């Protein structure tokens, strides 16, 4: 683990391997540890950077709203520190939103994007209302909110199968400070629609979706890639392809990375 002093807080990150840089960005209530398996595999051929995003893991909070642009700027600070000029970005859920914000702010630094159980679309009015309800629930009882949220990320059939993983995820997620949880929810709620990137990006993009994803309903998000060159990979499971479909996802992403020039 390494640390970077940034705007009076500390950002935690890892840097391993050599070759093309791959930046792995975790989702809401997660931390860089979610990538341990993938990072170890990717590092056999690539330089892999994992980062605890603002208010998550061992990285501090900048404020009470962490916009996706704030998160992208923090990622940029790490890449500057490491003198990385271009990278492929893989983001799970919120990490995908951060990757797209980064692509908008620093387009020349992007070689490719993998959106894992993520979307380029902004929150609908209904989802914004759900975020507000979540913020109220977190302020009332953060532990109860976290414990309930984690199981819902898996498809119903997988909740028993991955009971041990769910418990481990809960134990990690409850370490997220209330300020970090609320700031992320506020930031996701106001994020911009970035579908235009899927249509005009000069680099390859891979979109990974789950047919039983309750967080990002498949039918609501499939239209974003119509008329684009984005490669779609669909799994029959929930929001957690890196666990529910681990081996298939590893194989698919390694093939995608290999094809990037």
mmCIF file of C-alpha atoms in Angstrom:
data_model
loop_
_atom_site.group_PDB
_atom_site.id
_atom_site.type_symbol
_atom_site.label_atom_id
_atom_site.label_comp_id
_atom_site.label_asym_id
_atom_site.label_seq_id
_atom_site.Cartn_x
_atom_site.Cartn_y
_atom_site.Cartn_z
ATOM 1 C CA UNK A 1 0.000 0.000 0.000
ATOM 2 C CA UNK A 2 1.208 3.486 -0.847
ATOM 3 C CA UNK A 3 -0.126 6.880 0.150
ATOM 4 C CA UNK A 4 -0.285 10.255 -1.538
ATOM 5 C CA UNK A 5 -0.896 13.504 0.310
ATOM 6 C CA UNK A 6 -3.680 15.273 -1.554
ATOM 7 C CA UNK A 7 -5.623 18.379 -0.507
ATOM 8 C CA UNK A 8 -4.977 17.745 3.197
ATOM 9 C CA UNK A 9 -6.033 14.098 3.058
ATOM 10 C CA UNK A 10 -4.230 10.883 2.206
ATOM 11 C CA UNK A 11 -5.115 8.722 -0.819
ATOM 12 C CA UNK A 12 -4.228 5.021 -0.546
ATOM 13 C CA UNK A 13 -3.244 3.076 -3.654
ATOM 14 C CA UNK A 14 -1.202 0.139 -4.930
ATOM 15 C CA UNK A 15 1.116 -0.124 -7.936
ATOM 16 C CA UNK A 16 2.349 -3.514 -9.204
ATOM 17 C CA UNK A 17 3.594 -5.123 -12.402
ATOM 18 C CA UNK A 18 5.003 -3.690 -15.611
ATOM 19 C CA UNK A 19 3.665 -2.784 -19.038
ATOM 20 C CA UNK A 20 0.514 -0.970 -20.114
ATOM 21 C CA UNK A 21 -1.094 0.672 -17.084
ATOM 22 C CA UNK A 22 -4.487 -0.635 -15.930
ATOM 23 C CA UNK A 23 -6.299 1.502 -13.333
ATOM 24 C CA UNK A 24 -8.895 -0.428 -11.299
ATOM 25 C CA UNK A 25 -11.630 1.678 -9.690
ATOM 26 C CA UNK A 26 -13.896 0.103 -7.065
ATOM 27 C CA UNK A 27 -17.585 0.757 -6.521
ATOM 28 C CA UNK A 28 -19.701 2.308 -3.771
ATOM 29 C CA UNK A 29 -19.070 0.801 -0.292
ATOM 30 C CA UNK A 30 -16.041 -1.077 -1.682
ATOM 31 C CA UNK A 31 -12.311 -0.454 -1.533
ATOM 32 C CA UNK A 32 -9.248 -1.405 -3.559
ATOM 33 C CA UNK A 33 -9.251 -4.858 -1.916
ATOM 34 C CA UNK A 34 -12.185 -5.876 -4.139
ATOM 35 C CA UNK A 35 -9.671 -6.192 -6.978
ATOM 36 C CA UNK A 36 -7.148 -8.473 -5.231
ATOM 37 C CA UNK A 37 -7.765 -11.495 -7.474
ATOM 38 C CA UNK A 38 -7.971 -9.514 -10.716
ATOM 39 C CA UNK A 39 -5.042 -7.248 -9.837
ATOM 40 C CA UNK A 40 -2.790 -10.262 -9.198
ATOM 41 C CA UNK A 41 -3.789 -11.811 -12.535
ATOM 42 C CA UNK A 42 -3.453 -8.595 -14.543
ATOM 43 C CA UNK A 43 -0.083 -7.792 -12.938
ATOM 44 C CA UNK A 44 1.434 -10.841 -14.653
ATOM 45 C CA UNK A 45 1.286 -8.865 -17.923
ATOM 46 C CA UNK A 46 0.438 -5.282 -17.050
ATOM 47 C CA UNK A 47 1.140 -2.475 -14.598
ATOM 48 C CA UNK A 48 -1.846 -2.433 -12.254
ATOM 49 C CA UNK A 49 -2.903 0.506 -10.105
ATOM 50 C CA UNK A 50 -5.712 0.156 -7.562
ATOM 51 C CA UNK A 51 -6.993 3.175 -5.645
ATOM 52 C CA UNK A 52 -9.169 3.739 -2.594
ATOM 53 C CA UNK A 53 -11.542 6.412 -3.872
ATOM 54 C CA UNK A 54 -12.476 9.440 -1.762
ATOM 55 C CA UNK A 55 -14.223 8.497 1.493
ATOM 56 C CA UNK A 56 -13.632 4.769 0.953
ATOM 57 C CA UNK A 57 -11.069 2.307 2.281
ATOM 58 C CA UNK A 58 -8.126 4.174 3.794
ATOM 59 C CA UNK A 59 -8.616 7.367 1.768
ATOM 60 C CA UNK A 60 -10.021 10.362 3.595
ATOM 61 C CA UNK A 61 -13.043 12.531 2.826
ATOM 62 C CA UNK A 62 -12.680 15.863 1.016
ATOM 63 C CA UNK A 63 -16.141 17.120 1.871
ATOM 64 C CA UNK A 64 -19.791 16.146 2.144
ATOM 65 C CA UNK A 65 -20.291 15.742 -1.607
ATOM 66 C CA UNK A 66 -17.736 13.801 -3.643
ATOM 67 C CA UNK A 67 -18.606 14.461 -7.279
ATOM 68 C CA UNK A 68 -17.409 12.027 -9.929
ATOM 69 C CA UNK A 69 -15.147 14.865 -11.111
ATOM 70 C CA UNK A 70 -13.647 15.135 -7.604
ATOM 71 C CA UNK A 71 -12.968 11.395 -7.701
ATOM 72 C CA UNK A 72 -11.464 11.638 -11.211
ATOM 73 C CA UNK A 73 -9.157 14.462 -10.117
ATOM 74 C CA UNK A 74 -7.932 12.307 -7.218
ATOM 75 C CA UNK A 75 -7.223 9.448 -9.662
ATOM 76 C CA UNK A 76 -5.386 11.906 -11.901
ATOM 77 C CA UNK A 77 -3.210 12.987 -8.964
ATOM 78 C CA UNK A 78 -2.122 9.361 -8.448
ATOM 79 C CA UNK A 79 -1.275 8.922 -12.133
ATOM 80 C CA UNK A 80 0.739 12.136 -12.096
ATOM 81 C CA UNK A 81 2.600 10.911 -9.031
ATOM 82 C CA UNK A 82 3.387 7.649 -10.883
ATOM 83 C CA UNK A 83 4.200 9.502 -14.147
ATOM 84 C CA UNK A 84 1.665 7.460 -16.067
ATOM 85 C CA UNK A 85 0.624 9.270 -19.240
ATOM 86 C CA UNK A 86 -1.952 6.807 -20.590
ATOM 87 C CA UNK A 87 -3.925 3.943 -19.073
ATOM 88 C CA UNK A 88 -6.849 1.586 -19.460
ATOM 89 C CA UNK A 89 -9.547 2.161 -16.831
ATOM 90 C CA UNK A 90 -11.763 -0.553 -15.384
ATOM 91 C CA UNK A 91 -14.489 0.606 -13.049
ATOM 92 C CA UNK A 92 -17.105 -1.331 -11.113
ATOM 93 C CA UNK A 93 -20.407 0.553 -10.751
ATOM 94 C CA UNK A 94 -19.432 3.934 -9.195
ATOM 95 C CA UNK A 95 -15.879 3.243 -10.372
ATOM 96 C CA UNK A 96 -17.253 3.226 -13.914
ATOM 97 C CA UNK A 97 -18.820 6.644 -13.340
ATOM 98 C CA UNK A 98 -15.415 7.870 -12.171
ATOM 99 C CA UNK A 99 -13.709 6.354 -15.224
ATOM 100 C CA UNK A 100 -16.118 8.206 -17.531
ATOM 101 C CA UNK A 101 -15.622 11.475 -15.632
ATOM 102 C CA UNK A 102 -11.866 10.962 -15.992
ATOM 103 C CA UNK A 103 -12.304 10.308 -19.720
ATOM 104 C CA UNK A 104 -14.164 13.597 -20.091
ATOM 105 C CA UNK A 105 -11.629 15.603 -18.063
ATOM 106 C CA UNK A 106 -8.438 13.939 -19.321
ATOM 107 C CA UNK A 107 -9.305 12.346 -22.699
ATOM 108 C CA UNK A 108 -5.696 12.071 -23.882
ATOM 109 C CA UNK A 109 -4.819 9.806 -20.945
ATOM 110 C CA UNK A 110 -7.329 7.056 -21.808
ATOM 111 C CA UNK A 111 -6.422 3.948 -23.838
ATOM 112 C CA UNK A 112 -9.606 2.033 -23.139
ATOM 113 C CA UNK A 113 -12.459 1.664 -20.645
ATOM 114 C CA UNK A 114 -14.135 -1.355 -19.065
ATOM 115 C CA UNK A 115 -17.479 -0.495 -17.465
ATOM 116 C CA UNK A 116 -18.301 -3.391 -15.168
ATOM 117 C CA UNK A 117 -21.936 -3.346 -14.020
ATOM 118 C CA UNK A 118 -21.903 0.391 -14.657
ATOM 119 C CA UNK A 119 -23.545 2.917 -16.969
ATOM 120 C CA UNK A 120 -22.914 6.157 -18.822
ATOM 121 C CA UNK A 121 -26.433 7.381 -18.042
ATOM 122 C CA UNK A 122 -27.249 9.907 -15.340
ATOM 123 C CA UNK A 123 -29.593 8.972 -12.500
ATOM 124 C CA UNK A 124 -33.297 9.016 -13.379
ATOM 125 C CA UNK A 125 -35.620 11.038 -11.120
ATOM 126 C CA UNK A 126 -36.621 7.762 -9.463
ATOM 127 C CA UNK A 127 -33.003 6.833 -8.754
ATOM 128 C CA UNK A 128 -32.290 10.307 -7.399
ATOM 129 C CA UNK A 129 -35.213 9.877 -4.996
ATOM 130 C CA UNK A 130 -33.807 6.476 -4.001
ATOM 131 C CA UNK A 131 -30.426 8.113 -3.291
ATOM 132 C CA UNK A 132 -32.134 10.649 -1.011
ATOM 133 C CA UNK A 133 -33.896 7.815 0.818
ATOM 134 C CA UNK A 134 -30.565 6.003 1.139
ATOM 135 C CA UNK A 135 -28.896 9.121 2.576
ATOM 136 C CA UNK A 136 -31.660 9.392 5.197
ATOM 137 C CA UNK A 137 -31.285 5.682 6.031
ATOM 138 C CA UNK A 138 -27.493 5.989 6.366
ATOM 139 C CA UNK A 139 -27.824 8.937 8.760
ATOM 140 C CA UNK A 140 -30.294 6.928 10.841
ATOM 141 C CA UNK A 141 -28.395 3.622 10.948
ATOM 142 C CA UNK A 142 -25.399 3.229 8.654
ATOM 143 C CA UNK A 143 -24.623 -0.370 9.665
ATOM 144 C CA UNK A 144 -28.151 -1.580 8.912
ATOM 145 C CA UNK A 145 -28.115 0.248 5.559
ATOM 146 C CA UNK A 146 -24.770 -1.289 4.578
ATOM 147 C CA UNK A 147 -25.709 -4.823 5.604
ATOM 148 C CA UNK A 148 -28.946 -4.710 3.630
ATOM 149 C CA UNK A 149 -27.361 -3.068 0.568
ATOM 150 C CA UNK A 150 -24.635 -5.674 0.043
ATOM 151 C CA UNK A 151 -26.887 -8.755 -0.305
ATOM 152 C CA UNK A 152 -29.089 -6.927 -2.828
ATOM 153 C CA UNK A 153 -26.101 -6.572 -5.168
ATOM 154 C CA UNK A 154 -26.176 -10.308 -5.883
ATOM 155 C CA UNK A 155 -28.847 -12.124 -7.876
ATOM 156 C CA UNK A 156 -31.305 -13.892 -5.594
ATOM 157 C CA UNK A 157 -30.061 -17.364 -6.560
ATOM 158 C CA UNK A 158 -26.481 -16.398 -5.721
ATOM 159 C CA UNK A 159 -27.029 -15.047 -2.220
ATOM 160 C CA UNK A 160 -26.711 -18.435 -0.564
ATOM 161 C CA UNK A 161 -23.929 -19.604 -2.883
ATOM 162 C CA UNK A 162 -21.818 -16.544 -2.062
ATOM 163 C CA UNK A 163 -22.871 -16.184 1.588
ATOM 164 C CA UNK A 164 -19.240 -16.138 2.808
ATOM 165 C CA UNK A 165 -18.260 -13.482 0.246
ATOM 166 C CA UNK A 166 -21.299 -11.382 1.149
ATOM 167 C CA UNK A 167 -20.353 -11.490 4.828
ATOM 168 C CA UNK A 168 -16.781 -10.490 3.995
ATOM 169 C CA UNK A 169 -18.024 -7.610 1.833
ATOM 170 C CA UNK A 170 -20.280 -6.448 4.657
ATOM 171 C CA UNK A 171 -17.404 -6.511 7.118
ATOM 172 C CA UNK A 172 -15.358 -4.311 4.771
ATOM 173 C CA UNK A 173 -18.247 -2.019 3.831
ATOM 174 C CA UNK A 174 -19.198 -1.178 7.429
ATOM 175 C CA UNK A 175 -15.738 0.395 7.820
ATOM 176 C CA UNK A 176 -16.757 3.099 5.323
ATOM 177 C CA UNK A 177 -17.348 6.314 7.301
ATOM 178 C CA UNK A 178 -20.847 7.810 7.235
ATOM 179 C CA UNK A 179 -19.429 10.965 5.644
ATOM 180 C CA UNK A 180 -17.859 8.880 2.858
ATOM 181 C CA UNK A 181 -21.126 7.001 2.213
ATOM 182 C CA UNK A 182 -23.232 10.175 2.095
ATOM 183 C CA UNK A 183 -20.691 12.096 -0.019
ATOM 184 C CA UNK A 184 -20.636 9.262 -2.583
ATOM 185 C CA UNK A 185 -24.441 9.036 -2.728
ATOM 186 C CA UNK A 186 -24.677 12.818 -3.192
ATOM 187 C CA UNK A 187 -22.009 12.702 -5.907
ATOM 188 C CA UNK A 188 -23.609 9.836 -7.817
ATOM 189 C CA UNK A 189 -27.008 11.542 -7.600
ATOM 190 C CA UNK A 190 -25.796 14.668 -9.424
ATOM 191 C CA UNK A 191 -23.463 13.014 -11.924
ATOM 192 C CA UNK A 192 -23.694 14.010 -15.588
ATOM 193 C CA UNK A 193 -24.933 11.859 -18.438
ATOM 194 C CA UNK A 194 -21.848 10.760 -20.396
ATOM 195 C CA UNK A 195 -23.424 8.590 -23.079
ATOM 196 C CA UNK A 196 -21.692 10.768 -25.696
ATOM 197 C CA UNK A 197 -18.377 9.144 -24.716
ATOM 198 C CA UNK A 198 -19.712 5.726 -25.746
ATOM 199 C CA UNK A 199 -20.551 7.134 -29.176
ATOM 200 C CA UNK A 200 -17.417 9.142 -29.945
ATOM 201 C CA UNK A 201 -14.516 7.708 -27.912
ATOM 202 C CA UNK A 202 -11.497 6.968 -30.126
ATOM 203 C CA UNK A 203 -10.533 4.041 -27.865
ATOM 204 C CA UNK A 204 -12.261 0.685 -27.243
ATOM 205 C CA UNK A 205 -14.925 0.331 -24.559
ATOM 206 C CA UNK A 206 -16.259 -2.867 -22.988
ATOM 207 C CA UNK A 207 -19.589 -2.838 -21.151
ATOM 208 C CA UNK A 208 -20.319 -5.696 -18.741
ATOM 209 C CA UNK A 209 -23.947 -6.112 -17.658
ATOM 210 C CA UNK A 210 -25.887 -8.546 -15.486
ATOM 211 C CA UNK A 211 -29.347 -9.664 -16.578
ATOM 212 C CA UNK A 212 -30.493 -9.855 -12.941
ATOM 213 C CA UNK A 213 -28.705 -6.692 -11.795
ATOM 214 C CA UNK A 214 -31.134 -4.925 -9.441
ATOM 215 C CA UNK A 215 -28.939 -1.834 -9.156
ATOM 216 C CA UNK A 216 -28.670 -1.191 -12.899
ATOM 217 C CA UNK A 217 -31.662 -2.847 -14.520
ATOM 218 C CA UNK A 218 -30.597 -4.396 -17.813
ATOM 219 C CA UNK A 219 -33.610 -3.195 -19.836
ATOM 220 C CA UNK A 220 -33.121 0.397 -18.641
ATOM 221 C CA UNK A 221 -29.480 0.575 -19.684
ATOM 222 C CA UNK A 222 -29.074 -1.464 -22.856
ATOM 223 C CA UNK A 223 -30.120 1.369 -25.204
ATOM 224 C CA UNK A 224 -27.055 3.454 -24.308
ATOM 225 C CA UNK A 225 -24.851 1.371 -26.638
ATOM 226 C CA UNK A 226 -27.174 1.351 -29.636
ATOM 227 C CA UNK A 227 -25.278 2.628 -32.675
ATOM 228 C CA UNK A 228 -21.903 2.501 -30.887
ATOM 229 C CA UNK A 229 -18.851 0.258 -31.249
ATOM 230 C CA UNK A 230 -18.971 -0.611 -27.545
ATOM 231 C CA UNK A 231 -18.519 -4.328 -26.948
ATOM 232 C CA UNK A 232 -21.236 -5.786 -24.731
ATOM 233 C CA UNK A 233 -20.744 -8.779 -22.460
ATOM 234 C CA UNK A 234 -23.800 -10.010 -20.581
ATOM 235 C CA UNK A 235 -23.889 -12.429 -17.650
ATOM 236 C CA UNK A 236 -27.020 -14.057 -16.203
ATOM 237 C CA UNK A 237 -26.329 -12.757 -12.701
ATOM 238 C CA UNK A 238 -26.403 -9.634 -10.543
ATOM 239 C CA UNK A 239 -24.320 -6.501 -9.945
ATOM 240 C CA UNK A 240 -21.159 -8.300 -8.817
ATOM 241 C CA UNK A 241 -19.686 -9.908 -11.953
ATOM 242 C CA UNK A 242 -16.198 -9.895 -10.382
ATOM 243 C CA UNK A 243 -17.542 -12.424 -7.856
ATOM 244 C CA UNK A 244 -20.603 -13.998 -9.496
ATOM 245 C CA UNK A 245 -18.886 -14.493 -12.871
ATOM 246 C CA UNK A 246 -15.247 -14.180 -11.839
ATOM 247 C CA UNK A 247 -13.497 -16.575 -14.222
ATOM 248 C CA UNK A 248 -15.569 -15.579 -17.250
ATOM 249 C CA UNK A 249 -14.980 -11.891 -16.514
ATOM 250 C CA UNK A 250 -11.245 -12.404 -16.127
ATOM 251 C CA UNK A 251 -11.049 -14.208 -19.456
ATOM 252 C CA UNK A 252 -13.154 -11.575 -21.233
ATOM 253 C CA UNK A 253 -11.205 -8.620 -19.824
ATOM 254 C CA UNK A 254 -7.811 -10.193 -20.558
ATOM 255 C CA UNK A 255 -8.895 -10.668 -24.209
ATOM 256 C CA UNK A 256 -10.055 -7.035 -24.301
ATOM 257 C CA UNK A 257 -6.762 -5.802 -22.835
ATOM 258 C CA UNK A 258 -4.717 -7.917 -25.220
ATOM 259 C CA UNK A 259 -6.492 -6.356 -28.221
ATOM 260 C CA UNK A 260 -5.668 -2.772 -27.140
ATOM 261 C CA UNK A 261 -2.764 -1.351 -29.095
#
